[in-house]
Short mmCIF file of C-alpha atoms in Angstrom, two decimals:
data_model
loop_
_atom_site.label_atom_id
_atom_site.label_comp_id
_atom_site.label_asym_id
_atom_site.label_seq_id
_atom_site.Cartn_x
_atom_site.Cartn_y
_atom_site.Cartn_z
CA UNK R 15 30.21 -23.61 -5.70
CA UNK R 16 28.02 -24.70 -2.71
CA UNK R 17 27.13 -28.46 -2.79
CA UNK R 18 23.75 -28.67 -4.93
CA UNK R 19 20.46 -29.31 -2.86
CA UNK R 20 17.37 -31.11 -3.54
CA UNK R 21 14.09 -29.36 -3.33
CA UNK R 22 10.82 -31.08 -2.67
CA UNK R 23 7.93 -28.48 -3.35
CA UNK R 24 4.75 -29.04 -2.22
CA UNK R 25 1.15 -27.65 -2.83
CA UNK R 26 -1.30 -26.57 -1.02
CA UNK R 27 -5.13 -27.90 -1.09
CA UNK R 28 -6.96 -26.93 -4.23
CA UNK R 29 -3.74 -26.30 -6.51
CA UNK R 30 -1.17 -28.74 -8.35
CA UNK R 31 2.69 -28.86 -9.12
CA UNK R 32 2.18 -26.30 -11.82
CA UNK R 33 1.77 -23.82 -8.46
CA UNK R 34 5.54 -23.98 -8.50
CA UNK R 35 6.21 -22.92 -12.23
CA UNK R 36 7.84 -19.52 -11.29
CA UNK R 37 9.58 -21.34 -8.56
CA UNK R 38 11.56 -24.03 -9.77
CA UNK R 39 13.71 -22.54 -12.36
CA UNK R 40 14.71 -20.25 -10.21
CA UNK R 41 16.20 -23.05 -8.18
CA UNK R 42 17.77 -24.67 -11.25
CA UNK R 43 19.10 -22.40 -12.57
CA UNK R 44 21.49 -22.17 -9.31
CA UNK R 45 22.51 -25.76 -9.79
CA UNK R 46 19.86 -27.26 -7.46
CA UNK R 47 17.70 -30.30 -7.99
CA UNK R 48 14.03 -29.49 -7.87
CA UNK R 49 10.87 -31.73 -7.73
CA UNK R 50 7.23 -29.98 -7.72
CA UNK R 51 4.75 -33.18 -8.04
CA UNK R 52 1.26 -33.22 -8.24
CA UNK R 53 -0.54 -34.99 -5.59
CA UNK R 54 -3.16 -37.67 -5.74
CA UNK R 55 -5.83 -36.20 -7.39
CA UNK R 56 -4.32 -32.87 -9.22
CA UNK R 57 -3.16 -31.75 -12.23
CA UNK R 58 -2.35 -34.71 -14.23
CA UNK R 59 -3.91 -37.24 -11.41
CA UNK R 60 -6.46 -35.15 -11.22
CA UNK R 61 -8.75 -38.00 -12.28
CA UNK R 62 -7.55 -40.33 -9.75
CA UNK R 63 -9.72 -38.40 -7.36
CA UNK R 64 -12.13 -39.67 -5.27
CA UNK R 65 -13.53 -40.21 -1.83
CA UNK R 66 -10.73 -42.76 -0.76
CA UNK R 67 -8.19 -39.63 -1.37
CA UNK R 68 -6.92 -38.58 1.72
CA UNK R 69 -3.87 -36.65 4.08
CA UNK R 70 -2.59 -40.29 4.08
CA UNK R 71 -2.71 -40.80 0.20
CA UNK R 72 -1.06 -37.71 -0.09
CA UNK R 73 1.78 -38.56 1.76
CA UNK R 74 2.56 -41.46 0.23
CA UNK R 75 2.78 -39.92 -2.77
CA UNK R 76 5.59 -37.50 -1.40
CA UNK R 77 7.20 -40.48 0.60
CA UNK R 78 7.41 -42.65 -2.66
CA UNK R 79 8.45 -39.90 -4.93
CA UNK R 80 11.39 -39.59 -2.15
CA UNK R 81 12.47 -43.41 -2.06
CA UNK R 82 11.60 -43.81 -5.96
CA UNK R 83 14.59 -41.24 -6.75
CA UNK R 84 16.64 -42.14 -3.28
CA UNK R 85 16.52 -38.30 -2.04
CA UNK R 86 18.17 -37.11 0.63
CA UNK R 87 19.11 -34.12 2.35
CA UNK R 88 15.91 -32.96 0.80
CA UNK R 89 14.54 -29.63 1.37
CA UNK R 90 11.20 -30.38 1.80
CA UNK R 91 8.23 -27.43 1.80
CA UNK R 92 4.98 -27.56 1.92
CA UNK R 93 2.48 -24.44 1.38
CA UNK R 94 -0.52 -24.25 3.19
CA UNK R 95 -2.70 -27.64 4.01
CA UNK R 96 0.57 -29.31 2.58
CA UNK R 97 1.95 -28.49 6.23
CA UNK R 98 -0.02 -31.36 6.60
CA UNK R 99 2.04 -33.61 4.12
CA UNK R 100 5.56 -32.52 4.97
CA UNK R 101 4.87 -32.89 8.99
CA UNK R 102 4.16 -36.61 8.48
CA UNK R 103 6.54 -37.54 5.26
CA UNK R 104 9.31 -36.01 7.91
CA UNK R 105 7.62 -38.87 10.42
CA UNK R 106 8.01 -41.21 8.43
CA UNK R 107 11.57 -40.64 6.69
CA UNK R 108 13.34 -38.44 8.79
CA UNK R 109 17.01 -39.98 7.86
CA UNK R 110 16.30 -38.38 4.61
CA UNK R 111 15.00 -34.47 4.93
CA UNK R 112 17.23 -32.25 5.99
CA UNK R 113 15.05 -28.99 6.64
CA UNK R 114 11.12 -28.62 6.86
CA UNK R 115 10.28 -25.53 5.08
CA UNK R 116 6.38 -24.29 6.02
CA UNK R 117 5.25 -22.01 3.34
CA UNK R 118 1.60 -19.68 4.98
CA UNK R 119 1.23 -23.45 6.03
CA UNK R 120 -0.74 -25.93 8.40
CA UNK R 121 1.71 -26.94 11.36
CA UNK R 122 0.16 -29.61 13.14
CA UNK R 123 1.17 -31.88 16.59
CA UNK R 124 0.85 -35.30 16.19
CA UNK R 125 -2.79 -36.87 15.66
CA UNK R 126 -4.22 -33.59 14.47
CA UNK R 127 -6.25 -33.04 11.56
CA UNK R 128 -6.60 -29.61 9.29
CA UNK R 129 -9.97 -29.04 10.85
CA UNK R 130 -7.85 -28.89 14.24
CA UNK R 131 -5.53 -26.80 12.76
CA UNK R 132 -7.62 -24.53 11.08
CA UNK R 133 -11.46 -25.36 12.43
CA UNK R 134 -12.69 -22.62 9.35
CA UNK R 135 -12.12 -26.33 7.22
CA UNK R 136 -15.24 -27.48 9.06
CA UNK R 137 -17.45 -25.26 7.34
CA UNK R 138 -16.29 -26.73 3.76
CA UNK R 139 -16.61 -29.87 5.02
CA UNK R 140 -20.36 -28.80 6.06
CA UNK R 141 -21.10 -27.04 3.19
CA UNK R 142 -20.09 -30.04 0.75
CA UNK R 143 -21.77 -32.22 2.78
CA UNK R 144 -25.11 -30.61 1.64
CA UNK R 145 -24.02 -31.36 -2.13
CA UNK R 146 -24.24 -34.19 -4.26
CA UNK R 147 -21.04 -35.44 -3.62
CA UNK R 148 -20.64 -35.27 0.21
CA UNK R 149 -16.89 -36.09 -0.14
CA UNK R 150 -15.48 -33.71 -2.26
CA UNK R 151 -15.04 -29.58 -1.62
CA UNK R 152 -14.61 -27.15 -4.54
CA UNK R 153 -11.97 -24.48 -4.43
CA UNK R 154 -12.31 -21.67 -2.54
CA UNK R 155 -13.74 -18.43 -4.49
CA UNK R 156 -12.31 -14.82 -5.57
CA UNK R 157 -12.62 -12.07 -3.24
CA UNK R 158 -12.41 -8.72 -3.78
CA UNK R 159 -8.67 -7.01 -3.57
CA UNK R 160 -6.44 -7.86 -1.51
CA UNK R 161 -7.56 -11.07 -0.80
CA UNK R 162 -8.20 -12.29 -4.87
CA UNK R 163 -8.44 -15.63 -5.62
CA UNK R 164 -5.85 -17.56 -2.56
CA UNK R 165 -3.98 -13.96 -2.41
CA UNK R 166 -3.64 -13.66 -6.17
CA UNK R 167 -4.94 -10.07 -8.03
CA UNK R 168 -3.74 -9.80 -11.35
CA UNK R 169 -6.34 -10.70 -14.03
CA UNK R 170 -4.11 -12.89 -15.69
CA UNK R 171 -2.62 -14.89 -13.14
CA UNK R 172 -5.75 -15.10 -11.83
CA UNK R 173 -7.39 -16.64 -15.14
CA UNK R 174 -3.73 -19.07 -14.99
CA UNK R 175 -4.34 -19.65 -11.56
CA UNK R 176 -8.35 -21.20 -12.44
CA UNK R 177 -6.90 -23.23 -15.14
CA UNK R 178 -5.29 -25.17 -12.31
CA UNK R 179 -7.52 -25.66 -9.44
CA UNK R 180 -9.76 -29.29 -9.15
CA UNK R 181 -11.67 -30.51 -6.05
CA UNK R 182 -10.24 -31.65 -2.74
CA UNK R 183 -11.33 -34.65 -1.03
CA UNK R 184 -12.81 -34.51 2.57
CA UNK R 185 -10.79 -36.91 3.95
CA UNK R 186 -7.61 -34.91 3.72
CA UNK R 187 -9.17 -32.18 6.07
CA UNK R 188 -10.15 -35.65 8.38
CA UNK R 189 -7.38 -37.59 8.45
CA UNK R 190 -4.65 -36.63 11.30
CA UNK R 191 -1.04 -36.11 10.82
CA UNK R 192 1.51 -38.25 12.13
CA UNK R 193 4.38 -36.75 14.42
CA UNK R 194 5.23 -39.52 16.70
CA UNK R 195 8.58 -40.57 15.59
CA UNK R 196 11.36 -38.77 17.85
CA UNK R 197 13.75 -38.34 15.03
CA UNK R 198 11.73 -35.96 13.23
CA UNK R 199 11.45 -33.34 15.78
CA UNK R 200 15.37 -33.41 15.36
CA UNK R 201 14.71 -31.54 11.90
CA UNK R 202 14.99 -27.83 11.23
CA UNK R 203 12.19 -25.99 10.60
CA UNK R 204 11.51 -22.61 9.03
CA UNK R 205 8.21 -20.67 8.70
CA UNK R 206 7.65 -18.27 5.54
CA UNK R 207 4.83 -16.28 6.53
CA UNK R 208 2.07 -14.15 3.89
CA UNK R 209 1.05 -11.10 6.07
CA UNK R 210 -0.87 -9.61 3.05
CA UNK R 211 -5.10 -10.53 3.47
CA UNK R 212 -6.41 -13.42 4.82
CA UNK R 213 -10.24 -14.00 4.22
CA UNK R 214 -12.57 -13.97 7.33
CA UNK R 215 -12.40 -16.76 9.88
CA UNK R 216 -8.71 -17.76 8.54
CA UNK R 217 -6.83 -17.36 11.45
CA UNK R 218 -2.68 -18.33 11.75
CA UNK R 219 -1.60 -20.38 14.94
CA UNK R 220 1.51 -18.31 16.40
CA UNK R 221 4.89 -19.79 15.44
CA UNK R 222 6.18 -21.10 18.73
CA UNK R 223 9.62 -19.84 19.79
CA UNK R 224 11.09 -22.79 19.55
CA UNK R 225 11.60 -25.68 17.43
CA UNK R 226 10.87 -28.90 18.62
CA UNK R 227 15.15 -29.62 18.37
CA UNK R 228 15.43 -26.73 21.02
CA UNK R 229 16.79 -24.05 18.94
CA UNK R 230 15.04 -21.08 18.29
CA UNK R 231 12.02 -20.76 15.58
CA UNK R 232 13.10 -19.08 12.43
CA UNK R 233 10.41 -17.21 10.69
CA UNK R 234 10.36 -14.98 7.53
CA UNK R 235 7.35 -12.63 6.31
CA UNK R 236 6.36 -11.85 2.72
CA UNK R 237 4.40 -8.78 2.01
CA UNK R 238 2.36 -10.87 -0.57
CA UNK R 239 -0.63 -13.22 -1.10
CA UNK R 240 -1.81 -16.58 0.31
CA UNK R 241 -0.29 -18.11 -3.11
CA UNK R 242 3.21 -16.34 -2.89
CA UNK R 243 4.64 -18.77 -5.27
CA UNK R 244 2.69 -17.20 -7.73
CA UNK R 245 3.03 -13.58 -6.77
CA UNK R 246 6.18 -13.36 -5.41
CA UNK R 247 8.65 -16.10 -6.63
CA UNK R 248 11.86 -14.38 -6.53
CA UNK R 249 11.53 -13.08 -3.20
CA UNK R 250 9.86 -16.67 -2.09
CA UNK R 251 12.66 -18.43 -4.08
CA UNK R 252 15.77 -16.24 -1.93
CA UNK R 253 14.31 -17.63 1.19
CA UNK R 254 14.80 -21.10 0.04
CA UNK R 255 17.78 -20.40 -1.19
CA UNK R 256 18.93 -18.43 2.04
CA UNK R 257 17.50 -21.55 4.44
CA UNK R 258 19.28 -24.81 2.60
#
């Protein structure tokens, strides 16, 4: 039997650990260690929210979950704005990841922020701003089919998927990702792409051809959803399997 590895799952802006439910056992139930943490702020720290909650914050939670439990050769993926998170968490403990794994995700250079990466972040940031709390940007709504609530259609995952979502801070749209330390452009990447609806003014950087260690990008597509943890978990699952 291959030599277990150790997953570090990731969500996206908006969501929590519980994104991964469909996910993780999956995993386990091939033998591999799986961690799917909620960051600062979500699911059960969702009341540690607040305007101090930033990108930074956010890695540091991924960072010390990593050095609390002495990972490594860690799998690490991120989905979405947690492109963010994984980029600098590989900065900042290279020796210990072993593949970056961007799920329909922000991929950032060093010292840029989401709103670089995806200026549509600006408008949240505007709109909130013209709220009562400045700082802090509600989740994104349901749009008609195919789009749904972040790529999700069915009724019922979509009233799960509600039960789930809190608030996102401002400053993790502001703050910029780190990507200065030489030894984590060393580390594979892959790129799992969700080709099915993306709402207006969401647009995708292209996937370079090649990885900052030379070799040549690899990228997978999903027919699915924004949320493809959620709609497509076995199919999501064999490509994490398939790029350990």
């Amino acid at each position: 039997m291959p030599h277990p590895t150790t997953f570090v799952l990731v969500h996206g802006a908006w969501h929590d650990g519980r994104a991964w439910d469909r996910v993780v056992p999956l995993l386990t139930a091939r033998g591999h260690r799986v961690f799917a943490p909620s960051l600062t702020g979500h699911g059960d720290k969702a009341h540690l929210l607040g305007p101090q909650v930033g990108l930074t914050t956010h890695v540091e939670d991924i960072v010390g979950l990593i050095l609390d439990h002495d990972l490594g050769d860690v799998v690490l993926a991120g989905h979405s704005y947690a492109g963010m998170v994984i980029s600098t968490v590989a900065n900042r403990v290279p020796e210990r990841i072993s593949r970056l794994v961007y799920i329909d995700a922000m991929v950032p250079t060093h010292g840029e922020t989401a709103i670089d990466v995806m200026p549509i972040t600006q408008v949240l940031i505007d709109r909130a701003a013209a709220g009562a709390q400045p700082w802090r940007i509600p989740p994104l709504p349901e749009l008609p089919a195919p789009l749904g609530l972040f790529g999700v259609t069915d009724p019922d995952d979509i009233a799960w998927l509600r039960t789930t979502l809190t608030d996102e801070s401002v400053l993790c749209f502001q703050q910029p990702a780190e990507m200065d330390n030489p030894a984590q452009a060393a580390i594979p990447r892959v790129h799992i792409l969700c080709v099915v609806g993306a709402p207006e003014g969401v647009t995708r950087r292209p996937v370079p051809k090649t990885q900052p260690n030379g070799e040549p990008s690899r990228v997978h597509e999903l027919k699915t959803g924004h949320d493809s943890m959620i709609t497509e978990p076995a199919e999501l699952s064999a490509l994490l399997l398939e790029n350990t």
